[in-house]
Amino acid sequence: MKVMEQIYIIGAGAVGKVLAVTLALNNRKVVLLRGSVDNQGSYIENIQVTTAQHGVMEANIEVSSLSNVPVLNGLVVLTNKSFGNAGLAQALKGKTGDSPIVLLQNGLGVEQVFIDHSFPQVYRCVLFMTSQVMAENKISFKPVAVSPIGLIKGGDNQLNNIVAQLNCPQFGFRTESNIQPIIWKKAIANSVFNSICPLLDIDNGIFCRDEGVMAMASRVIKECVGIAQAKGVAITEAEVTETVLMISRLSDGQLISTLQDINHKRPTEIETLNFAMVDIAQSLQLGYTVTETKLLGELTKWKSDLHRL
Ligand SMILES: NC(=O)C1=CN([C@@H]2O[C@H](COP(=O)(O)OP(=O)(O)OC[C@H]3O[C@@H](n4cnc5c(N)ncnc54)[C@H](OP(=O)(O)O)[C@@H]3O)[C@@H](O)[C@H]2O)C=CC1
Ligand SMILES: CC(C)(CO)C(=O)C(=O)O
């Protein structure tokens, strides 16, 4: 099995910085590459990550940009927002050889552009953690469960090796042989949180606190589970409801990323959540079954666009 020594994390945000620090503290060779900017010099940043369980974790991390690295030979981990994938796939094309690409992102179909560009090995992780940038290079981090990684394209034989490279006591990863149901469950949960919470301007705990809001979530869950099942992904409404309530309870008081993005006038990931769900429904001639998911997505997009004027 190939031993991959260098880990390239692309996207120096809340997830990327936590991963870089936990890997560095576990003696992995890691470099953080900027996702949205290029042509910058390389520099060292001191990054501090605060957790309830491990206190403050701190490491000096090399930060660089893609143009400084002609070849990415190792493990390439994407922690950028999903709307950056098309640009990154172009930028990475011809630079990564047969290095595996591992996407640590929410959403449906976020891997497609890498398949379209014939990247040989593509893996997806479903993140069960929350992290938030509190100040420059100060991140709060709450692991919720060990995050599964599964194969999208390529050979199964690398999966154990990839997990071995990324798994750390502070930020756990595991192999998953059937990643699609987990991707769908999380994407449906995010279609609920990332539209309803920004529209109500409220924290993630609302679904545990308010039956009416949970009833709306249940209607979205019902629509989206119908599409998952039509695609042959065996998940149930009860399972997704449980996931939504668990996330709501564990992240009570926290603002979902889309609400933070709207507040900071940044683009959102709604295209790879509600709209991706609607696109899949339409491709199955089932567009008429996802009207609430679609409307919530449209309202979220309008809210985001209006804030960014
Ligand atoms: N934070 C969390 O609690 C969780 C996040 N996720 C998912 O993880 C992924 C990363 O989220 P998170 O770290 O919170 O997000 P952040 O917004 O904190 O960071 C994302 C990074 O994406 C990069 N980026 C932004 N725009 C572009 C672009 N147009 N092209 C390329 N790169 C871009 C930036 O990197 P740079 O600064 O280097 O330019 C940015 O720092 C998302 O898919 C999110 O949904 C999933 C579960 C929990
Ligand atoms: C719902 C949550 C908080 C779960 O990790 C998440 O996925 C996000 O912040 O984007």
mmCIF file of C-alpha atoms and ligand atoms in Angstrom:
data_model
loop_
_atom_site.group_PDB
_atom_site.id
_atom_site.type_symbol
_atom_site.label_atom_id
_atom_site.label_comp_id
_atom_site.label_asym_id
_atom_site.label_seq_id
_atom_site.Cartn_x
_atom_site.Cartn_y
_atom_site.Cartn_z
ATOM 1 C CA MET A 1 0.000 0.000 0.000
ATOM 2 C CA LYS A 2 1.271 3.444 -0.901
ATOM 3 C CA VAL A 3 2.375 5.482 2.127
ATOM 4 C CA MET A 4 1.226 9.065 1.672
ATOM 5 C CA GLU A 5 3.313 11.442 3.648
ATOM 6 C CA GLN A 6 2.156 14.878 2.663
ATOM 7 C CA ILE A 7 -1.386 16.012 3.418
ATOM 8 C CA TYR A 8 -2.593 19.055 1.485
ATOM 9 C CA ILE A 9 -5.659 20.698 3.032
ATOM 10 C CA ILE A 10 -7.319 23.137 0.635
ATOM 11 C CA GLY A 11 -9.513 25.822 2.236
ATOM 12 C CA ALA A 12 -8.256 27.645 5.314
ATOM 13 C CA GLY A 13 -11.618 27.954 7.060
ATOM 14 C CA ALA A 14 -13.218 26.585 10.215
ATOM 15 C CA VAL A 15 -12.883 22.906 9.218
ATOM 16 C CA GLY A 16 -9.533 23.151 7.405
ATOM 17 C CA LYS A 17 -7.790 24.879 10.294
ATOM 18 C CA VAL A 18 -9.070 22.406 12.892
ATOM 19 C CA LEU A 19 -7.929 19.503 10.727
ATOM 20 C CA ALA A 20 -4.521 21.078 10.127
ATOM 21 C CA VAL A 21 -3.940 21.597 13.856
ATOM 22 C CA THR A 22 -5.085 18.120 14.922
ATOM 23 C CA LEU A 23 -2.975 16.451 12.206
ATOM 24 C CA ALA A 24 0.100 18.536 13.036
ATOM 25 C CA LEU A 25 -0.256 17.657 16.720
ATOM 26 C CA ASN A 26 -0.224 13.995 15.661
ATOM 27 C CA ASN A 27 3.010 14.378 13.697
ATOM 28 C CA ARG A 28 1.471 14.353 10.232
ATOM 29 C CA LYS A 29 3.112 16.428 7.504
ATOM 30 C CA VAL A 30 0.483 18.981 6.650
ATOM 31 C CA VAL A 31 0.221 22.145 4.600
ATOM 32 C CA LEU A 32 -2.835 24.389 4.396
ATOM 33 C CA LEU A 33 -3.436 25.729 0.892
ATOM 34 C CA ARG A 34 -5.664 28.743 0.366
ATOM 35 C CA GLY A 35 -8.834 27.917 -1.574
ATOM 36 C CA SER A 36 -10.219 31.287 -2.641
ATOM 37 C CA VAL A 37 -6.951 33.141 -3.231
ATOM 38 C CA ASP A 38 -3.771 32.235 -5.069
ATOM 39 C CA ASN A 39 -0.359 33.659 -5.856
ATOM 40 C CA GLN A 40 0.539 34.411 -2.269
ATOM 41 C CA GLY A 41 3.786 33.579 -0.506
ATOM 42 C CA SER A 42 4.126 30.774 2.044
ATOM 43 C CA TYR A 43 4.049 31.674 5.711
ATOM 44 C CA ILE A 44 3.600 30.073 9.132
ATOM 45 C CA GLU A 45 0.457 30.758 11.138
ATOM 46 C CA ASN A 46 -0.147 29.948 14.765
ATOM 47 C CA ILE A 47 -3.657 28.473 14.942
ATOM 48 C CA GLN A 48 -5.516 27.844 18.193
ATOM 49 C CA VAL A 49 -8.437 25.446 18.425
ATOM 50 C CA THR A 50 -10.596 25.393 21.547
ATOM 51 C CA THR A 51 -12.572 22.307 22.568
ATOM 52 C CA ALA A 52 -14.413 21.378 25.745
ATOM 53 C CA GLN A 53 -12.671 17.981 25.896
ATOM 54 C CA HIS A 54 -9.091 18.800 24.893
ATOM 55 C CA GLY A 55 -8.811 22.441 25.994
ATOM 56 C CA VAL A 56 -6.785 24.699 23.693
ATOM 57 C CA MET A 57 -4.869 22.868 20.959
ATOM 58 C CA GLU A 58 -2.282 24.969 19.201
ATOM 59 C CA ALA A 59 0.108 24.450 16.287
ATOM 60 C CA ASN A 60 2.227 26.414 13.839
ATOM 61 C CA ILE A 61 0.941 25.572 10.380
ATOM 62 C CA GLU A 62 2.485 26.268 6.991
ATOM 63 C CA VAL A 63 0.001 28.160 4.836
ATOM 64 C CA SER A 64 0.610 28.443 1.138
ATOM 65 C CA SER A 65 -1.258 28.762 -2.131
ATOM 66 C CA LEU A 66 -1.724 26.459 -5.096
ATOM 67 C CA SER A 67 0.634 28.255 -7.468
ATOM 68 C CA ASN A 68 3.520 27.582 -5.027
ATOM 69 C CA VAL A 69 2.979 23.814 -5.330
ATOM 70 C CA PRO A 70 3.523 22.554 -8.894
ATOM 71 C CA VAL A 71 2.606 18.949 -7.985
ATOM 72 C CA LEU A 72 0.371 17.741 -5.144
ATOM 73 C CA ASN A 73 1.791 14.309 -4.409
ATOM 74 C CA GLY A 74 0.063 12.873 -1.343
ATOM 75 C CA LEU A 75 -3.425 13.184 0.109
ATOM 76 C CA VAL A 76 -5.514 16.132 -1.081
ATOM 77 C CA VAL A 77 -8.290 17.098 1.357
ATOM 78 C CA LEU A 78 -10.838 19.699 0.329
ATOM 79 C CA THR A 79 -12.285 21.775 3.166
ATOM 80 C CA ASN A 80 -13.452 24.655 1.001
ATOM 81 C CA LYS A 81 -17.084 25.632 0.593
ATOM 82 C CA SER A 82 -18.696 23.501 -2.138
ATOM 83 C CA PHE A 83 -19.315 26.433 -4.506
ATOM 84 C CA GLY A 84 -15.523 26.624 -4.966
ATOM 85 C CA ASN A 85 -15.247 23.077 -6.344
ATOM 86 C CA ALA A 86 -15.609 23.947 -10.033
ATOM 87 C CA GLY A 87 -12.756 26.457 -9.845
ATOM 88 C CA LEU A 88 -10.581 24.146 -7.747
ATOM 89 C CA ALA A 89 -11.127 21.184 -10.073
ATOM 90 C CA GLN A 90 -9.790 23.364 -12.911
ATOM 91 C CA ALA A 91 -6.863 24.581 -10.808
ATOM 92 C CA LEU A 92 -5.957 21.067 -9.614
ATOM 93 C CA LYS A 93 -6.293 19.375 -12.988
ATOM 94 C CA GLY A 94 -2.944 17.975 -14.069
ATOM 95 C CA LYS A 95 -1.359 18.799 -10.679
ATOM 96 C CA THR A 96 -2.549 15.911 -8.517
ATOM 97 C CA GLY A 97 -1.569 12.834 -10.582
ATOM 98 C CA ASP A 98 -3.130 9.802 -8.918
ATOM 99 C CA SER A 99 -3.312 11.435 -5.470
ATOM 100 C CA PRO A 100 -6.661 10.779 -3.788
ATOM 101 C CA ILE A 101 -9.063 13.725 -3.443
ATOM 102 C CA VAL A 102 -11.097 13.600 -0.214
ATOM 103 C CA LEU A 103 -14.023 16.010 0.111
ATOM 104 C CA LEU A 104 -14.917 17.160 3.630
ATOM 105 C CA GLN A 105 -18.047 19.050 2.656
ATOM 106 C CA ASN A 106 -21.801 19.085 3.088
ATOM 107 C CA GLY A 107 -24.141 18.613 0.150
ATOM 108 C CA LEU A 108 -25.204 16.422 -2.738
ATOM 109 C CA GLY A 109 -23.193 15.979 -5.922
ATOM 110 C CA VAL A 110 -20.268 18.057 -4.642
ATOM 111 C CA GLU A 111 -17.900 15.416 -6.054
ATOM 112 C CA GLN A 112 -19.366 15.475 -9.571
ATOM 113 C CA VAL A 113 -17.053 18.101 -11.015
ATOM 114 C CA PHE A 114 -14.000 16.006 -10.023
ATOM 115 C CA ILE A 115 -15.494 12.978 -11.736
ATOM 116 C CA ASP A 116 -16.295 15.083 -14.822
ATOM 117 C CA HIS A 117 -12.622 16.129 -14.913
ATOM 118 C CA SER A 118 -11.495 12.467 -14.624
ATOM 119 C CA PHE A 119 -9.689 12.696 -11.281
ATOM 120 C CA PRO A 120 -8.799 9.021 -10.709
ATOM 121 C CA GLN A 121 -9.600 8.709 -6.972
ATOM 122 C CA VAL A 122 -12.406 10.595 -5.234
ATOM 123 C CA TYR A 123 -13.616 10.001 -1.656
ATOM 124 C CA ARG A 124 -16.272 11.692 0.473
ATOM 125 C CA CYS A 125 -16.382 12.323 4.155
ATOM 126 C CA VAL A 126 -19.531 13.254 6.061
ATOM 127 C CA LEU A 127 -18.501 15.546 8.884
ATOM 128 C CA PHE A 128 -19.997 15.017 12.328
ATOM 129 C CA MET A 129 -18.505 18.005 14.099
ATOM 130 C CA THR A 130 -19.058 21.708 14.396
ATOM 131 C CA SER A 131 -16.398 24.372 14.195
ATOM 132 C CA GLN A 132 -16.587 28.098 14.023
ATOM 133 C CA VAL A 133 -14.054 30.881 13.469
ATOM 134 C CA MET A 134 -14.173 33.044 16.611
ATOM 135 C CA ALA A 135 -11.323 35.437 15.748
ATOM 136 C CA GLU A 136 -8.377 35.327 13.368
ATOM 137 C CA ASN A 137 -6.783 31.880 13.791
ATOM 138 C CA LYS A 138 -8.947 31.098 16.818
ATOM 139 C CA ILE A 139 -11.456 28.345 16.157
ATOM 140 C CA SER A 140 -13.988 26.662 18.410
ATOM 141 C CA PHE A 141 -14.419 22.956 17.727
ATOM 142 C CA LYS A 142 -16.938 20.402 18.926
ATOM 143 C CA PRO A 143 -16.559 16.805 17.717
ATOM 144 C CA VAL A 144 -19.970 15.122 17.639
ATOM 145 C CA ALA A 145 -19.114 11.640 16.345
ATOM 146 C CA VAL A 146 -16.402 9.912 14.323
ATOM 147 C CA SER A 147 -16.735 11.100 10.709
ATOM 148 C CA PRO A 148 -17.119 8.371 8.051
ATOM 149 C CA ILE A 149 -15.154 8.414 4.780
ATOM 150 C CA GLY A 150 -16.281 6.370 1.783
ATOM 151 C CA LEU A 151 -15.301 5.705 -1.788
ATOM 152 C CA ILE A 152 -16.892 7.563 -4.686
ATOM 153 C CA LYS A 153 -14.476 6.656 -7.459
ATOM 154 C CA GLY A 154 -11.236 4.661 -7.603
ATOM 155 C CA GLY A 155 -10.003 1.633 -5.719
ATOM 156 C CA ASP A 156 -11.227 0.533 -2.318
ATOM 157 C CA ASN A 157 -7.687 -0.400 -1.321
ATOM 158 C CA GLN A 158 -6.697 3.178 -0.484
ATOM 159 C CA LEU A 159 -9.577 3.847 1.906
ATOM 160 C CA ASN A 160 -7.982 2.315 5.001
ATOM 161 C CA ASN A 161 -4.778 4.154 4.274
ATOM 162 C CA ILE A 162 -6.589 7.493 3.867
ATOM 163 C CA VAL A 163 -8.445 7.007 7.145
ATOM 164 C CA ALA A 164 -5.199 6.040 8.874
ATOM 165 C CA GLN A 165 -3.620 9.293 7.654
ATOM 166 C CA LEU A 166 -6.490 11.490 8.844
ATOM 167 C CA ASN A 167 -7.746 9.794 11.993
ATOM 168 C CA CYS A 168 -6.561 11.393 15.236
ATOM 169 C CA PRO A 169 -7.785 11.113 18.832
ATOM 170 C CA GLN A 170 -9.000 14.718 18.718
ATOM 171 C CA PHE A 171 -10.729 14.494 15.294
ATOM 172 C CA GLY A 172 -11.868 10.977 14.473
ATOM 173 C CA PHE A 173 -12.410 9.410 11.048
ATOM 174 C CA ARG A 174 -13.471 5.882 10.083
ATOM 175 C CA THR A 175 -13.928 3.880 6.899
ATOM 176 C CA GLU A 176 -17.471 3.449 5.604
ATOM 177 C CA SER A 177 -18.276 0.901 2.908
ATOM 178 C CA ASN A 178 -21.733 2.357 2.180
ATOM 179 C CA ILE A 179 -21.366 6.127 2.283
ATOM 180 C CA GLN A 180 -24.384 7.139 0.123
ATOM 181 C CA PRO A 181 -27.122 6.751 2.790
ATOM 182 C CA ILE A 182 -24.999 8.812 5.197
ATOM 183 C CA ILE A 183 -24.376 11.510 2.560
ATOM 184 C CA TRP A 184 -28.118 11.725 1.860
ATOM 185 C CA LYS A 185 -29.171 11.784 5.518
ATOM 186 C CA LYS A 186 -26.752 14.614 6.274
ATOM 187 C CA ALA A 187 -27.663 16.510 3.077
ATOM 188 C CA ILE A 188 -31.358 16.326 3.971
ATOM 189 C CA ALA A 189 -30.630 17.494 7.520
ATOM 190 C CA ASN A 190 -28.615 20.373 6.074
ATOM 191 C CA SER A 191 -31.416 21.232 3.615
ATOM 192 C CA VAL A 192 -33.586 21.655 6.720
ATOM 193 C CA PHE A 193 -31.106 23.577 8.926
ATOM 194 C CA ASN A 194 -29.441 25.668 6.212
ATOM 195 C CA SER A 195 -32.747 27.059 4.915
ATOM 196 C CA ILE A 196 -35.139 27.248 7.879
ATOM 197 C CA CYS A 197 -32.664 28.644 10.456
ATOM 198 C CA PRO A 198 -31.394 31.515 8.236
ATOM 199 C CA LEU A 199 -34.965 32.395 7.208
ATOM 200 C CA LEU A 200 -36.060 32.562 10.858
ATOM 201 C CA ASP A 201 -32.738 34.129 11.869
ATOM 202 C CA ILE A 202 -32.465 31.605 14.651
ATOM 203 C CA ASP A 203 -30.038 29.072 16.123
ATOM 204 C CA ASN A 204 -29.965 25.323 15.448
ATOM 205 C CA GLY A 205 -31.803 24.460 18.689
ATOM 206 C CA ILE A 206 -35.155 25.673 17.296
ATOM 207 C CA PHE A 207 -36.229 22.212 16.094
ATOM 208 C CA CYS A 208 -36.100 20.851 19.643
ATOM 209 C CA ARG A 209 -37.819 23.910 21.092
ATOM 210 C CA ASP A 210 -40.692 24.513 18.688
ATOM 211 C CA GLU A 211 -43.121 21.863 17.436
ATOM 212 C CA GLY A 212 -44.393 24.053 14.583
ATOM 213 C CA VAL A 213 -40.892 24.586 13.178
ATOM 214 C CA MET A 214 -40.181 20.861 13.567
ATOM 215 C CA ALA A 215 -43.409 20.155 11.669
ATOM 216 C CA MET A 216 -42.074 22.189 8.750
ATOM 217 C CA ALA A 217 -38.766 20.280 8.984
ATOM 218 C CA SER A 218 -40.730 17.027 8.860
ATOM 219 C CA ARG A 219 -42.409 18.056 5.603
ATOM 220 C CA VAL A 220 -39.001 18.794 4.027
ATOM 221 C CA ILE A 221 -37.645 15.496 5.348
ATOM 222 C CA LYS A 222 -40.619 13.641 3.827
ATOM 223 C CA GLU A 223 -40.082 15.276 0.416
ATOM 224 C CA CYS A 224 -36.327 14.618 0.354
ATOM 225 C CA VAL A 225 -36.487 11.054 1.680
ATOM 226 C CA GLY A 226 -38.919 10.340 -1.180
ATOM 227 C CA ILE A 227 -36.226 11.440 -3.648
ATOM 228 C CA ALA A 228 -33.498 9.438 -1.898
ATOM 229 C CA GLN A 229 -35.676 6.326 -2.054
ATOM 230 C CA ALA A 230 -36.470 6.969 -5.729
ATOM 231 C CA LYS A 231 -32.680 7.040 -6.304
ATOM 232 C CA GLY A 232 -32.382 3.669 -4.560
ATOM 233 C CA VAL A 233 -30.866 5.041 -1.350
ATOM 234 C CA ALA A 234 -32.431 3.154 1.541
ATOM 235 C CA ILE A 235 -33.115 5.732 4.250
ATOM 236 C CA THR A 236 -36.259 6.435 6.255
ATOM 237 C CA GLU A 237 -38.026 9.580 7.487
ATOM 238 C CA ALA A 238 -37.616 8.355 11.068
ATOM 239 C CA GLU A 239 -33.813 8.101 10.731
ATOM 240 C CA VAL A 240 -33.473 11.591 9.244
ATOM 241 C CA THR A 241 -35.827 13.052 11.856
ATOM 242 C CA GLU A 242 -33.622 11.531 14.528
ATOM 243 C CA THR A 243 -30.531 13.066 12.893
ATOM 244 C CA VAL A 244 -32.162 16.524 12.757
ATOM 245 C CA LEU A 245 -33.224 16.368 16.402
ATOM 246 C CA MET A 246 -29.798 15.128 17.483
ATOM 247 C CA ILE A 247 -27.986 17.946 15.626
ATOM 248 C CA SER A 248 -30.516 20.465 16.977
ATOM 249 C CA ARG A 249 -29.938 19.304 20.559
ATOM 250 C CA LEU A 250 -26.138 19.148 20.257
ATOM 251 C CA SER A 251 -25.792 22.521 18.530
ATOM 252 C CA ASP A 252 -28.407 24.435 20.525
ATOM 253 C CA GLY A 253 -27.428 28.123 20.525
ATOM 254 C CA GLN A 254 -25.145 27.794 17.468
ATOM 255 C CA LEU A 255 -25.815 29.456 14.148
ATOM 256 C CA ILE A 256 -25.797 27.293 11.046
ATOM 257 C CA SER A 257 -23.077 28.060 8.470
ATOM 258 C CA THR A 258 -25.567 29.487 5.949
ATOM 259 C CA LEU A 259 -26.827 32.013 8.504
ATOM 260 C CA GLN A 260 -23.232 32.953 9.351
ATOM 261 C CA ASP A 261 -22.513 33.267 5.621
ATOM 262 C CA ILE A 262 -25.546 35.531 5.075
ATOM 263 C CA ASN A 263 -24.598 37.679 8.083
ATOM 264 C CA HIS A 264 -21.067 38.073 6.672
ATOM 265 C CA LYS A 265 -22.335 38.738 3.116
ATOM 266 C CA ARG A 266 -20.630 35.583 1.806
ATOM 267 C CA PRO A 267 -22.091 33.204 -0.793
ATOM 268 C CA THR A 268 -23.936 30.179 0.631
ATOM 269 C CA GLU A 269 -23.967 26.457 -0.168
ATOM 270 C CA ILE A 270 -27.722 26.353 -0.818
ATOM 271 C CA GLU A 271 -27.104 25.236 -4.452
ATOM 272 C CA THR A 272 -25.611 21.931 -3.262
ATOM 273 C CA LEU A 273 -28.388 21.442 -0.675
ATOM 274 C CA ASN A 274 -32.041 22.315 -1.471
ATOM 275 C CA PHE A 275 -31.396 23.068 -5.145
ATOM 276 C CA ALA A 276 -29.340 19.896 -5.683
ATOM 277 C CA MET A 277 -32.223 17.923 -4.161
ATOM 278 C CA VAL A 278 -34.693 19.656 -6.512
ATOM 279 C CA ASP A 279 -32.449 19.034 -9.549
ATOM 280 C CA ILE A 280 -32.301 15.317 -8.760
ATOM 281 C CA ALA A 281 -36.080 15.245 -8.256
ATOM 282 C CA GLN A 282 -36.586 16.926 -11.628
ATOM 283 C CA SER A 283 -34.252 14.458 -13.336
ATOM 284 C CA LEU A 284 -36.592 11.715 -12.036
ATOM 285 C CA GLN A 285 -39.726 13.642 -13.177
ATOM 286 C CA LEU A 286 -40.511 14.144 -9.479
ATOM 287 C CA GLY A 287 -40.029 17.908 -9.289
ATOM 288 C CA TYR A 288 -43.651 18.350 -8.180
ATOM 289 C CA THR A 289 -42.931 16.395 -4.968
ATOM 290 C CA VAL A 290 -40.305 18.800 -3.540
ATOM 291 C CA THR A 291 -42.155 22.134 -3.562
ATOM 292 C CA GLU A 292 -41.413 23.122 0.065
ATOM 293 C CA THR A 293 -37.730 22.168 -0.218
ATOM 294 C CA LYS A 294 -37.561 24.304 -3.372
ATOM 295 C CA LEU A 295 -39.393 27.309 -1.926
ATOM 296 C CA LEU A 296 -37.237 27.320 1.219
ATOM 297 C CA GLY A 297 -34.124 27.153 -0.980
ATOM 298 C CA GLU A 298 -35.333 30.046 -3.131
ATOM 299 C CA LEU A 299 -36.173 32.217 -0.121
ATOM 300 C CA THR A 300 -32.753 31.485 1.385
ATOM 301 C CA LYS A 301 -31.054 32.425 -1.861
ATOM 302 C CA TRP A 302 -33.044 35.676 -2.083
ATOM 303 C CA LYS A 303 -32.188 36.522 1.499
ATOM 304 C CA SER A 304 -28.513 35.900 0.759
ATOM 305 C CA ASP A 305 -28.594 37.879 -2.505
ATOM 306 C CA LEU A 306 -30.391 40.834 -0.861
ATOM 307 C CA HIS A 307 -27.838 40.939 1.972
ATOM 308 C CA ARG A 308 -24.999 40.961 -0.539
ATOM 309 C CA LEU A 309 -26.316 43.929 -2.621
HETATM 310 N N1 LIG B 1 -17.973 24.381 10.211
HETATM 311 C C1 LIG B 1 -18.768 23.351 10.511
HETATM 312 O O1 LIG B 1 -19.202 23.206 11.663
HETATM 313 C C2 LIG B 1 -19.144 22.341 9.481
HETATM 314 C C3 LIG B 1 -18.846 22.508 8.145
HETATM 315 N N2 LIG B 1 -19.195 21.549 7.245
HETATM 316 C C4 LIG B 1 -18.877 21.706 5.836
HETATM 317 O O2 LIG B 1 -17.465 21.777 5.681
HETATM 318 C C5 LIG B 1 -17.119 22.585 4.556
HETATM 319 C C6 LIG B 1 -16.174 23.686 5.020
HETATM 320 O O3 LIG B 1 -16.891 24.510 5.926
HETATM 321 P P1 LIG B 1 -16.225 25.608 6.869
HETATM 322 O O4 LIG B 1 -14.795 25.326 7.083
HETATM 323 O O5 LIG B 1 -17.118 25.763 8.018
HETATM 324 O O6 LIG B 1 -16.347 26.907 5.963
HETATM 325 P P2 LIG B 1 -15.546 28.278 6.064
HETATM 326 O O7 LIG B 1 -16.376 29.280 5.368
HETATM 327 O O8 LIG B 1 -15.082 28.546 7.445
HETATM 328 O O9 LIG B 1 -14.255 27.982 5.205
HETATM 329 C C7 LIG B 1 -14.366 27.539 3.915
HETATM 330 C C8 LIG B 1 -13.152 27.933 3.098
HETATM 331 O O10 LIG B 1 -13.530 27.726 1.737
HETATM 332 C C9 LIG B 1 -12.655 28.478 0.934
HETATM 333 N N3 LIG B 1 -13.415 29.122 -0.122
HETATM 334 C C10 LIG B 1 -14.386 30.057 -0.012
HETATM 335 N N4 LIG B 1 -14.809 30.434 -1.235
HETATM 336 C C11 LIG B 1 -14.088 29.711 -2.131
HETATM 337 C C12 LIG B 1 -14.037 29.660 -3.532
HETATM 338 N N5 LIG B 1 -14.842 30.412 -4.291
HETATM 339 N N6 LIG B 1 -13.163 28.817 -4.113
HETATM 340 C C13 LIG B 1 -12.347 28.028 -3.371
HETATM 341 N N7 LIG B 1 -12.332 28.053 -2.028
HETATM 342 C C14 LIG B 1 -13.198 28.878 -1.427
HETATM 343 C C15 LIG B 1 -11.993 29.532 1.824
HETATM 344 O O11 LIG B 1 -10.645 29.127 1.960
HETATM 345 P P3 LIG B 1 -9.463 30.206 2.011
HETATM 346 O O12 LIG B 1 -9.731 30.996 3.246
HETATM 347 O O13 LIG B 1 -8.266 29.356 2.074
HETATM 348 O O14 LIG B 1 -9.560 31.004 0.764
HETATM 349 C C16 LIG B 1 -12.748 29.392 3.136
HETATM 350 O O15 LIG B 1 -11.939 29.725 4.233
HETATM 351 C C17 LIG B 1 -18.449 23.114 4.009
HETATM 352 O O16 LIG B 1 -18.893 22.299 2.962
HETATM 353 C C18 LIG B 1 -19.399 22.994 5.212
HETATM 354 O O17 LIG B 1 -20.748 22.864 4.817
HETATM 355 C C19 LIG B 1 -19.815 20.402 7.640
HETATM 356 C C20 LIG B 1 -20.128 20.197 8.938
HETATM 357 C C21 LIG B 1 -19.838 21.141 9.956
HETATM 358 C C1 LIG B 2 -25.629 20.960 10.939
HETATM 359 C C2 LIG B 2 -24.144 21.096 11.200
HETATM 360 C C3 LIG B 2 -23.885 22.082 12.293
HETATM 361 C C4 LIG B 2 -23.698 19.720 11.729
HETATM 362 O O1 LIG B 2 -22.395 19.501 11.820
HETATM 363 C C5 LIG B 2 -23.464 21.411 9.904
HETATM 364 O O2 LIG B 2 -23.375 20.575 9.078
HETATM 365 C C6 LIG B 2 -23.007 22.765 9.531
HETATM 366 O O3 LIG B 2 -22.680 23.638 10.368
HETATM 367 O O4 LIG B 2 -22.904 23.043 8.333
#
